[in-house]
Amino acid sequence: MTVPLDDRGLLLGDGLFETVLAQDGGLIRLEAHLDRMAAGCAVLGLPAPDPVEAEALMRRAAAPLGGARAAVRLTLTAGSGGRGLDRPLAPALRLFATAAASPKPTTPARLVLSQVRRNDGSPASRLKSLAYLDNVLARREALAAGADEAVMLNTRGELACCGAANLYWISEGRLWTPALDCGVLAGIVRGELMAGAQAAGIEVAVARSGPEALARAEAILISNSLIGVRQVSSFGERTLATHALAERLADLI
């Protein structure tokens, strides 16, 4: 597929994406991903893509990998438009999919605190939009520090998320996670983990907390659709041991 130079996703980040885990011939949690994209389209004032077309594109992209574990990305742009910010009255959306091998991490994650802030006042902070530059910069910080992920605070200095993952911590037998209005994407695995923990009798709490919550936490976890739930072995200079409740939570997904 060729993307023209006047594509609004390319020029303005006007669009959305979803990354779906492909495994053993299946597209894991596909319906939930397409529902989230449709909800994002409603926020952006765009028509939602046809689910049948979207699935066909994703399966076609994953096919050359022969059933191997893969990340399949579905990208939706607002299509072509003239110069400036205003969309055409009837935008012709552009939808395409790509796929790449994605082995599951086998070791705990190392985290650092990012200097990049999450703009909790922007609707885009709760969307998988194509404007992901803050996340790119945060991830660069992490890699430069020899870490796997960077913890992002919002404009009020509260914990929000990682560059490409939701964030959790365990304290006093509870599972804690930042509230959505901290500028947090409503992660699909996040929702599953919270529901699964509650069903298992584990208390779940959403919070507005600063980074000191991670400094005193018994354990830290991160999650997304590709990695599932992953324990954290270090946050900055702090080392964390394997935690039984964290292992139990990871096994829920």
mmCIF file of N, CA and C in Angstrom, residues 156-251:
data_model
loop_
_atom_site.group_PDB
_atom_site.id
_atom_site.type_symbol
_atom_site.label_atom_id
_atom_site.label_comp_id
_atom_site.label_asym_id
_atom_site.label_seq_id
_atom_site.Cartn_x
_atom_site.Cartn_y
_atom_site.Cartn_z
ATOM 1 N N ARG A 156 0.400 17.223 36.509
ATOM 2 C CA ARG A 156 0.285 17.510 37.943
ATOM 3 C C ARG A 156 1.308 16.725 38.759
ATOM 4 N N GLY A 157 2.189 15.995 38.079
ATOM 5 C CA GLY A 157 3.198 15.221 38.776
ATOM 6 C C GLY A 157 2.694 13.906 39.326
ATOM 7 N N GLU A 158 1.544 13.432 38.803
ATOM 8 C CA GLU A 158 0.976 12.162 39.250
ATOM 9 C C GLU A 158 1.388 11.032 38.319
ATOM 10 N N LEU A 159 1.480 9.826 38.847
ATOM 11 C CA LEU A 159 1.760 8.659 38.027
ATOM 12 C C LEU A 159 0.679 8.491 36.973
ATOM 13 N N ALA A 160 1.101 8.207 35.741
ATOM 14 C CA ALA A 160 0.143 7.981 34.654
ATOM 15 C C ALA A 160 0.320 6.590 34.046
ATOM 16 N N CYS A 161 1.449 6.360 33.401
ATOM 17 C CA CYS A 161 1.637 5.115 32.653
ATOM 18 C C CYS A 161 3.100 4.993 32.280
ATOM 19 N N CYS A 162 3.419 3.982 31.510
ATOM 20 C CA CYS A 162 4.734 3.867 30.887
ATOM 21 C C CYS A 162 4.611 4.247 29.411
ATOM 22 N N GLY A 163 5.717 4.270 28.717
ATOM 23 C CA GLY A 163 5.692 4.669 27.319
ATOM 24 C C GLY A 163 4.770 3.815 26.475
ATOM 25 N N ALA A 164 4.732 2.512 26.751
ATOM 26 C CA ALA A 164 3.883 1.610 25.969
ATOM 27 C C ALA A 164 3.232 0.570 26.868
ATOM 28 N N ALA A 165 2.848 0.968 28.076
ATOM 29 C CA ALA A 165 2.256 -0.003 29.002
ATOM 30 C C ALA A 165 1.489 0.721 30.098
ATOM 31 N N ASN A 166 0.482 0.044 30.620
ATOM 32 C CA ASN A 166 -0.164 0.512 31.837
ATOM 33 C C ASN A 166 0.692 0.140 33.039
ATOM 34 N N LEU A 167 0.449 0.821 34.141
ATOM 35 C CA LEU A 167 1.310 0.738 35.321
ATOM 36 C C LEU A 167 0.480 0.346 36.545
ATOM 37 N N TYR A 168 1.076 -0.486 37.417
ATOM 38 C CA TYR A 168 0.419 -0.934 38.650
ATOM 39 C C TYR A 168 1.476 -1.070 39.746
ATOM 40 N N TRP A 169 0.989 -1.075 40.979
ATOM 41 C CA TRP A 169 1.866 -1.408 42.090
ATOM 42 C C TRP A 169 1.049 -2.116 43.174
ATOM 43 N N ILE A 170 1.751 -2.876 44.004
ATOM 44 C CA ILE A 170 1.125 -3.621 45.094
ATOM 45 C C ILE A 170 1.561 -3.001 46.407
ATOM 46 N N SER A 171 0.589 -2.726 47.250
ATOM 47 C CA SER A 171 0.865 -2.175 48.571
ATOM 48 C C SER A 171 -0.219 -2.654 49.528
ATOM 49 N N GLU A 172 0.201 -3.217 50.659
ATOM 50 C CA GLU A 172 -0.714 -3.689 51.698
ATOM 51 C C GLU A 172 -1.761 -4.654 51.142
ATOM 52 N N GLY A 173 -1.341 -5.517 50.248
ATOM 53 C CA GLY A 173 -2.222 -6.526 49.702
ATOM 54 C C GLY A 173 -3.189 -6.047 48.646
ATOM 55 N N ARG A 174 -3.105 -4.782 48.257
ATOM 56 C CA ARG A 174 -3.976 -4.220 47.226
ATOM 57 C C ARG A 174 -3.213 -4.029 45.929
ATOM 58 N N LEU A 175 -3.973 -4.107 44.834
ATOM 59 C CA LEU A 175 -3.435 -3.758 43.524
ATOM 60 C C LEU A 175 -3.864 -2.326 43.223
ATOM 61 N N TRP A 176 -2.893 -1.456 42.995
ATOM 62 C CA TRP A 176 -3.147 -0.050 42.718
ATOM 63 C C TRP A 176 -2.793 0.266 41.267
ATOM 64 N N THR A 177 -3.519 1.204 40.676
ATOM 65 C CA THR A 177 -3.205 1.666 39.327
ATOM 66 C C THR A 177 -3.666 3.106 39.183
ATOM 67 N N PRO A 178 -3.019 3.923 38.363
ATOM 68 C CA PRO A 178 -3.464 5.304 38.186
ATOM 69 C C PRO A 178 -4.876 5.387 37.612
ATOM 70 N N ALA A 179 -5.624 6.380 38.061
ATOM 71 C CA ALA A 179 -6.966 6.621 37.542
ATOM 72 C C ALA A 179 -6.886 7.058 36.085
ATOM 73 N N LEU A 180 -7.936 6.767 35.316
ATOM 74 C CA LEU A 180 -7.941 7.117 33.897
ATOM 75 C C LEU A 180 -7.782 8.612 33.679
ATOM 76 N N ASP A 181 -8.349 9.435 34.572
ATOM 77 C CA ASP A 181 -8.246 10.877 34.347
ATOM 78 C C ASP A 181 -6.875 11.439 34.712
ATOM 79 N N CYS A 182 -5.935 10.564 35.039
ATOM 80 C CA CYS A 182 -4.537 10.991 35.166
ATOM 81 C C CYS A 182 -3.862 11.073 33.792
ATOM 82 N N GLY A 183 -4.627 10.813 32.738
ATOM 83 C CA GLY A 183 -4.076 10.805 31.388
ATOM 84 C C GLY A 183 -3.694 9.410 30.947
ATOM 85 N N VAL A 184 -4.501 8.440 31.348
ATOM 86 C CA VAL A 184 -4.181 7.026 31.150
ATOM 87 C C VAL A 184 -5.043 6.425 30.042
ATOM 88 N N LEU A 185 -4.414 5.677 29.173
ATOM 89 C CA LEU A 185 -5.152 4.893 28.188
ATOM 90 C C LEU A 185 -5.866 3.743 28.895
ATOM 91 N N ALA A 186 -7.129 3.541 28.543
ATOM 92 C CA ALA A 186 -7.892 2.420 29.117
ATOM 93 C C ALA A 186 -7.422 1.129 28.466
ATOM 94 N N GLY A 187 -6.337 0.589 28.968
ATOM 95 C CA GLY A 187 -5.741 -0.600 28.386
ATOM 96 C C GLY A 187 -6.679 -1.801 28.463
ATOM 97 N N ILE A 188 -6.658 -2.610 27.444
ATOM 98 C CA ILE A 188 -7.530 -3.784 27.397
ATOM 99 C C ILE A 188 -7.090 -4.810 28.441
ATOM 100 N N VAL A 189 -5.803 -5.054 28.541
ATOM 101 C CA VAL A 189 -5.310 -5.961 29.575
ATOM 102 C C VAL A 189 -5.515 -5.337 30.953
ATOM 103 N N ARG A 190 -5.401 -4.025 31.051
ATOM 104 C CA ARG A 190 -5.680 -3.330 32.322
ATOM 105 C C ARG A 190 -7.073 -3.678 32.832
ATOM 106 N N GLY A 191 -8.058 -3.581 31.954
ATOM 107 C CA GLY A 191 -9.414 -3.910 32.354
ATOM 108 C C GLY A 191 -9.559 -5.361 32.768
ATOM 109 N N GLU A 192 -8.938 -6.262 32.014
ATOM 110 C CA GLU A 192 -9.005 -7.689 32.342
ATOM 111 C C GLU A 192 -8.327 -7.980 33.676
ATOM 112 N N LEU A 193 -7.180 -7.349 33.908
ATOM 113 C CA LEU A 193 -6.448 -7.598 35.148
ATOM 114 C C LEU A 193 -7.233 -7.102 36.353
ATOM 115 N N MET A 194 -7.810 -5.915 36.250
ATOM 116 C CA MET A 194 -8.573 -5.369 37.373
ATOM 117 C C MET A 194 -9.790 -6.240 37.673
ATOM 118 N N ALA A 195 -10.499 -6.670 36.628
ATOM 119 C CA ALA A 195 -11.668 -7.519 36.831
ATOM 120 C C ALA A 195 -11.264 -8.881 37.391
ATOM 121 N N GLY A 196 -10.168 -9.437 36.849
ATOM 122 C CA GLY A 196 -9.714 -10.737 37.324
ATOM 123 C C GLY A 196 -9.252 -10.693 38.766
ATOM 124 N N ALA A 197 -8.574 -9.613 39.145
ATOM 125 C CA ALA A 197 -8.118 -9.474 40.527
ATOM 126 C C ALA A 197 -9.302 -9.389 41.482
ATOM 127 N N GLN A 198 -10.305 -8.600 41.113
ATOM 128 C CA GLN A 198 -11.483 -8.477 41.977
ATOM 129 C C GLN A 198 -12.206 -9.812 42.111
ATOM 130 N N ALA A 199 -12.320 -10.548 40.998
ATOM 131 C CA ALA A 199 -12.978 -11.851 41.038
ATOM 132 C C ALA A 199 -12.213 -12.838 41.918
ATOM 133 N N ALA A 200 -10.890 -12.627 42.014
ATOM 134 C CA ALA A 200 -10.058 -13.514 42.827
ATOM 135 C C ALA A 200 -9.976 -13.056 44.280
ATOM 136 N N GLY A 201 -10.732 -12.019 44.624
ATOM 137 C CA GLY A 201 -10.749 -11.536 46.001
ATOM 138 C C GLY A 201 -9.630 -10.586 46.349
ATOM 139 N N ILE A 202 -8.961 -10.051 45.337
ATOM 140 C CA ILE A 202 -7.872 -9.090 45.563
ATOM 141 C C ILE A 202 -8.443 -7.684 45.420
ATOM 142 N N GLU A 203 -8.236 -6.843 46.405
ATOM 143 C CA GLU A 203 -8.775 -5.486 46.362
ATOM 144 C C GLU A 203 -8.020 -4.661 45.325
ATOM 145 N N VAL A 204 -8.770 -3.916 44.518
ATOM 146 C CA VAL A 204 -8.198 -3.077 43.463
ATOM 147 C C VAL A 204 -8.561 -1.629 43.759
ATOM 148 N N ALA A 205 -7.596 -0.735 43.622
ATOM 149 C CA ALA A 205 -7.842 0.681 43.874
ATOM 150 C C ALA A 205 -7.212 1.519 42.775
ATOM 151 N N VAL A 206 -7.944 2.549 42.321
ATOM 152 C CA VAL A 206 -7.366 3.533 41.402
ATOM 153 C C VAL A 206 -6.935 4.733 42.224
ATOM 154 N N ALA A 207 -5.866 5.383 41.778
ATOM 155 C CA ALA A 207 -5.258 6.386 42.639
ATOM 156 C C ALA A 207 -4.721 7.574 41.856
ATOM 157 N N ARG A 208 -4.587 8.673 42.563
ATOM 158 C CA ARG A 208 -3.820 9.829 42.097
ATOM 159 C C ARG A 208 -2.609 9.915 43.016
ATOM 160 N N SER A 209 -1.506 9.366 42.574
ATOM 161 C CA SER A 209 -0.318 9.248 43.420
ATOM 162 C C SER A 209 0.906 9.761 42.693
ATOM 163 N N GLY A 210 1.846 10.260 43.460
ATOM 164 C CA GLY A 210 3.127 10.651 42.907
ATOM 165 C C GLY A 210 4.076 9.475 42.843
ATOM 166 N N PRO A 211 5.286 9.693 42.320
ATOM 167 C CA PRO A 211 6.238 8.585 42.179
ATOM 168 C C PRO A 211 6.673 7.966 43.501
ATOM 169 N N GLU A 212 6.406 8.655 44.615
ATOM 170 C CA GLU A 212 6.760 8.080 45.914
ATOM 171 C C GLU A 212 5.988 6.798 46.182
ATOM 172 N N ALA A 213 4.817 6.625 45.519
ATOM 173 C CA ALA A 213 4.067 5.376 45.687
ATOM 174 C C ALA A 213 4.868 4.188 45.170
ATOM 175 N N LEU A 214 5.618 4.383 44.092
ATOM 176 C CA LEU A 214 6.452 3.304 43.568
ATOM 177 C C LEU A 214 7.680 3.091 44.440
ATOM 178 N N ALA A 215 8.137 4.162 45.089
ATOM 179 C CA ALA A 215 9.322 4.047 45.930
ATOM 180 C C ALA A 215 9.065 3.182 47.154
ATOM 181 N N ARG A 216 7.806 3.128 47.603
ATOM 182 C CA ARG A 216 7.498 2.319 48.780
ATOM 183 C C ARG A 216 6.667 1.076 48.467
ATOM 184 N N ALA A 217 6.385 0.831 47.190
ATOM 185 C CA ALA A 217 5.557 -0.315 46.809
ATOM 186 C C ALA A 217 6.274 -1.632 47.076
ATOM 187 N N GLU A 218 5.489 -2.661 47.367
ATOM 188 C CA GLU A 218 6.049 -3.992 47.562
ATOM 189 C C GLU A 218 6.432 -4.630 46.229
ATOM 190 N N ALA A 219 5.702 -4.281 45.176
ATOM 191 C CA ALA A 219 5.977 -4.802 43.835
ATOM 192 C C ALA A 219 5.388 -3.834 42.820
ATOM 193 N N ILE A 220 5.921 -3.860 41.614
ATOM 194 C CA ILE A 220 5.447 -3.027 40.512
ATOM 195 C C ILE A 220 5.230 -3.943 39.318
ATOM 196 N N LEU A 221 4.180 -3.662 38.546
ATOM 197 C CA LEU A 221 3.895 -4.430 37.339
ATOM 198 C C LEU A 221 3.561 -3.481 36.207
ATOM 199 N N ILE A 222 3.697 -3.971 34.985
ATOM 200 C CA ILE A 222 3.258 -3.246 33.801
ATOM 201 C C ILE A 222 2.496 -4.220 32.913
ATOM 202 N N SER A 223 1.693 -3.677 32.001
ATOM 203 C CA SER A 223 0.949 -4.572 31.107
ATOM 204 C C SER A 223 0.637 -3.894 29.791
ATOM 205 N N ASN A 224 0.535 -4.696 28.763
ATOM 206 C CA ASN A 224 -0.095 -4.297 27.501
ATOM 207 C C ASN A 224 -0.510 -5.567 26.763
ATOM 208 N N SER A 225 -1.086 -5.418 25.599
ATOM 209 C CA SER A 225 -1.639 -6.578 24.899
ATOM 210 C C SER A 225 -0.577 -7.538 24.387
ATOM 211 N N LEU A 226 0.646 -7.069 24.223
ATOM 212 C CA LEU A 226 1.712 -7.939 23.714
ATOM 213 C C LEU A 226 2.456 -8.667 24.817
ATOM 214 N N ILE A 227 2.695 -7.995 25.928
ATOM 215 C CA ILE A 227 3.494 -8.612 26.996
ATOM 216 C C ILE A 227 2.625 -9.272 28.057
ATOM 217 N N GLY A 228 1.313 -9.022 28.046
ATOM 218 C CA GLY A 228 0.478 -9.492 29.144
ATOM 219 C C GLY A 228 0.790 -8.672 30.378
ATOM 220 N N VAL A 229 1.040 -9.346 31.504
ATOM 221 C CA VAL A 229 1.414 -8.685 32.754
ATOM 222 C C VAL A 229 2.851 -9.064 33.075
ATOM 223 N N ARG A 230 3.679 -8.061 33.307
ATOM 224 C CA ARG A 230 5.115 -8.288 33.515
ATOM 225 C C ARG A 230 5.555 -7.657 34.825
ATOM 226 N N GLN A 231 6.209 -8.438 35.660
ATOM 227 C CA GLN A 231 6.754 -7.884 36.896
ATOM 228 C C GLN A 231 7.925 -6.953 36.601
ATOM 229 N N VAL A 232 8.228 -6.097 37.561
ATOM 230 C CA VAL A 232 9.318 -5.131 37.445
ATOM 231 C C VAL A 232 10.404 -5.490 38.445
ATOM 232 N N SER A 233 11.654 -5.508 37.991
ATOM 233 C CA SER A 233 12.774 -5.870 38.870
ATOM 234 C C SER A 233 13.496 -4.659 39.440
ATOM 235 N N SER A 234 13.311 -3.488 38.806
ATOM 236 C CA SER A 234 13.961 -2.296 39.348
ATOM 237 C C SER A 234 13.218 -1.043 38.896
ATOM 238 N N PHE A 235 13.231 -0.046 39.763
ATOM 239 C CA PHE A 235 12.700 1.280 39.436
ATOM 240 C C PHE A 235 13.772 2.282 39.827
ATOM 241 N N GLY A 236 14.459 2.822 38.819
ATOM 242 C CA GLY A 236 15.608 3.670 39.109
ATOM 243 C C GLY A 236 16.678 2.864 39.811
ATOM 244 N N GLU A 237 17.082 3.351 40.989
ATOM 245 C CA GLU A 237 18.126 2.663 41.757
ATOM 246 C C GLU A 237 17.550 1.596 42.676
ATOM 247 N N ARG A 238 16.249 1.500 42.752
ATOM 248 C CA ARG A 238 15.616 0.558 43.667
ATOM 249 C C ARG A 238 15.430 -0.805 43.004
ATOM 250 N N THR A 239 15.822 -1.864 43.701
ATOM 251 C CA THR A 239 15.653 -3.232 43.216
ATOM 252 C C THR A 239 14.461 -3.860 43.912
ATOM 253 N N LEU A 240 13.653 -4.595 43.143
ATOM 254 C CA LEU A 240 12.477 -5.257 43.701
ATOM 255 C C LEU A 240 12.597 -6.764 43.525
ATOM 256 N N ALA A 241 12.248 -7.488 44.577
ATOM 257 C CA ALA A 241 12.284 -8.952 44.530
ATOM 258 C C ALA A 241 10.995 -9.479 43.908
ATOM 259 N N THR A 242 11.040 -10.724 43.488
ATOM 260 C CA THR A 242 9.834 -11.387 43.005
ATOM 261 C C THR A 242 8.794 -11.413 44.125
ATOM 262 N N HIS A 243 7.545 -11.161 43.760
ATOM 263 C CA HIS A 243 6.472 -11.031 44.755
ATOM 264 C C HIS A 243 5.382 -12.050 44.447
ATOM 265 N N ALA A 244 4.936 -12.787 45.456
ATOM 266 C CA ALA A 244 3.971 -13.870 45.236
ATOM 267 C C ALA A 244 2.654 -13.348 44.675
ATOM 268 N N LEU A 245 2.149 -12.222 45.188
ATOM 269 C CA LEU A 245 0.893 -11.688 44.682
ATOM 270 C C LEU A 245 1.053 -11.195 43.254
ATOM 271 N N ALA A 246 2.208 -10.618 42.935
ATOM 272 C CA ALA A 246 2.465 -10.184 41.559
ATOM 273 C C ALA A 246 2.456 -11.378 40.608
ATOM 274 N N GLU A 247 3.053 -12.483 41.028
ATOM 275 C CA GLU A 247 3.035 -13.688 40.194
ATOM 276 C C GLU A 247 1.613 -14.201 40.005
ATOM 277 N N ARG A 248 0.829 -14.150 41.067
ATOM 278 C CA ARG A 248 -0.560 -14.594 40.970
ATOM 279 C C ARG A 248 -1.357 -13.714 39.999
ATOM 280 N N LEU A 249 -1.123 -12.424 40.075
ATOM 281 C CA LEU A 249 -1.804 -11.492 39.171
ATOM 282 C C LEU A 249 -1.399 -11.741 37.713
ATOM 283 N N ALA A 250 -0.106 -11.956 37.507
ATOM 284 C CA ALA A 250 0.367 -12.211 36.137
ATOM 285 C C ALA A 250 -0.261 -13.472 35.564
ATOM 286 N N ASP A 251 -0.498 -14.448 36.422
ATOM 287 C CA ASP A 251 -1.095 -15.709 35.966
ATOM 288 C C ASP A 251 -2.570 -15.561 35.598
#
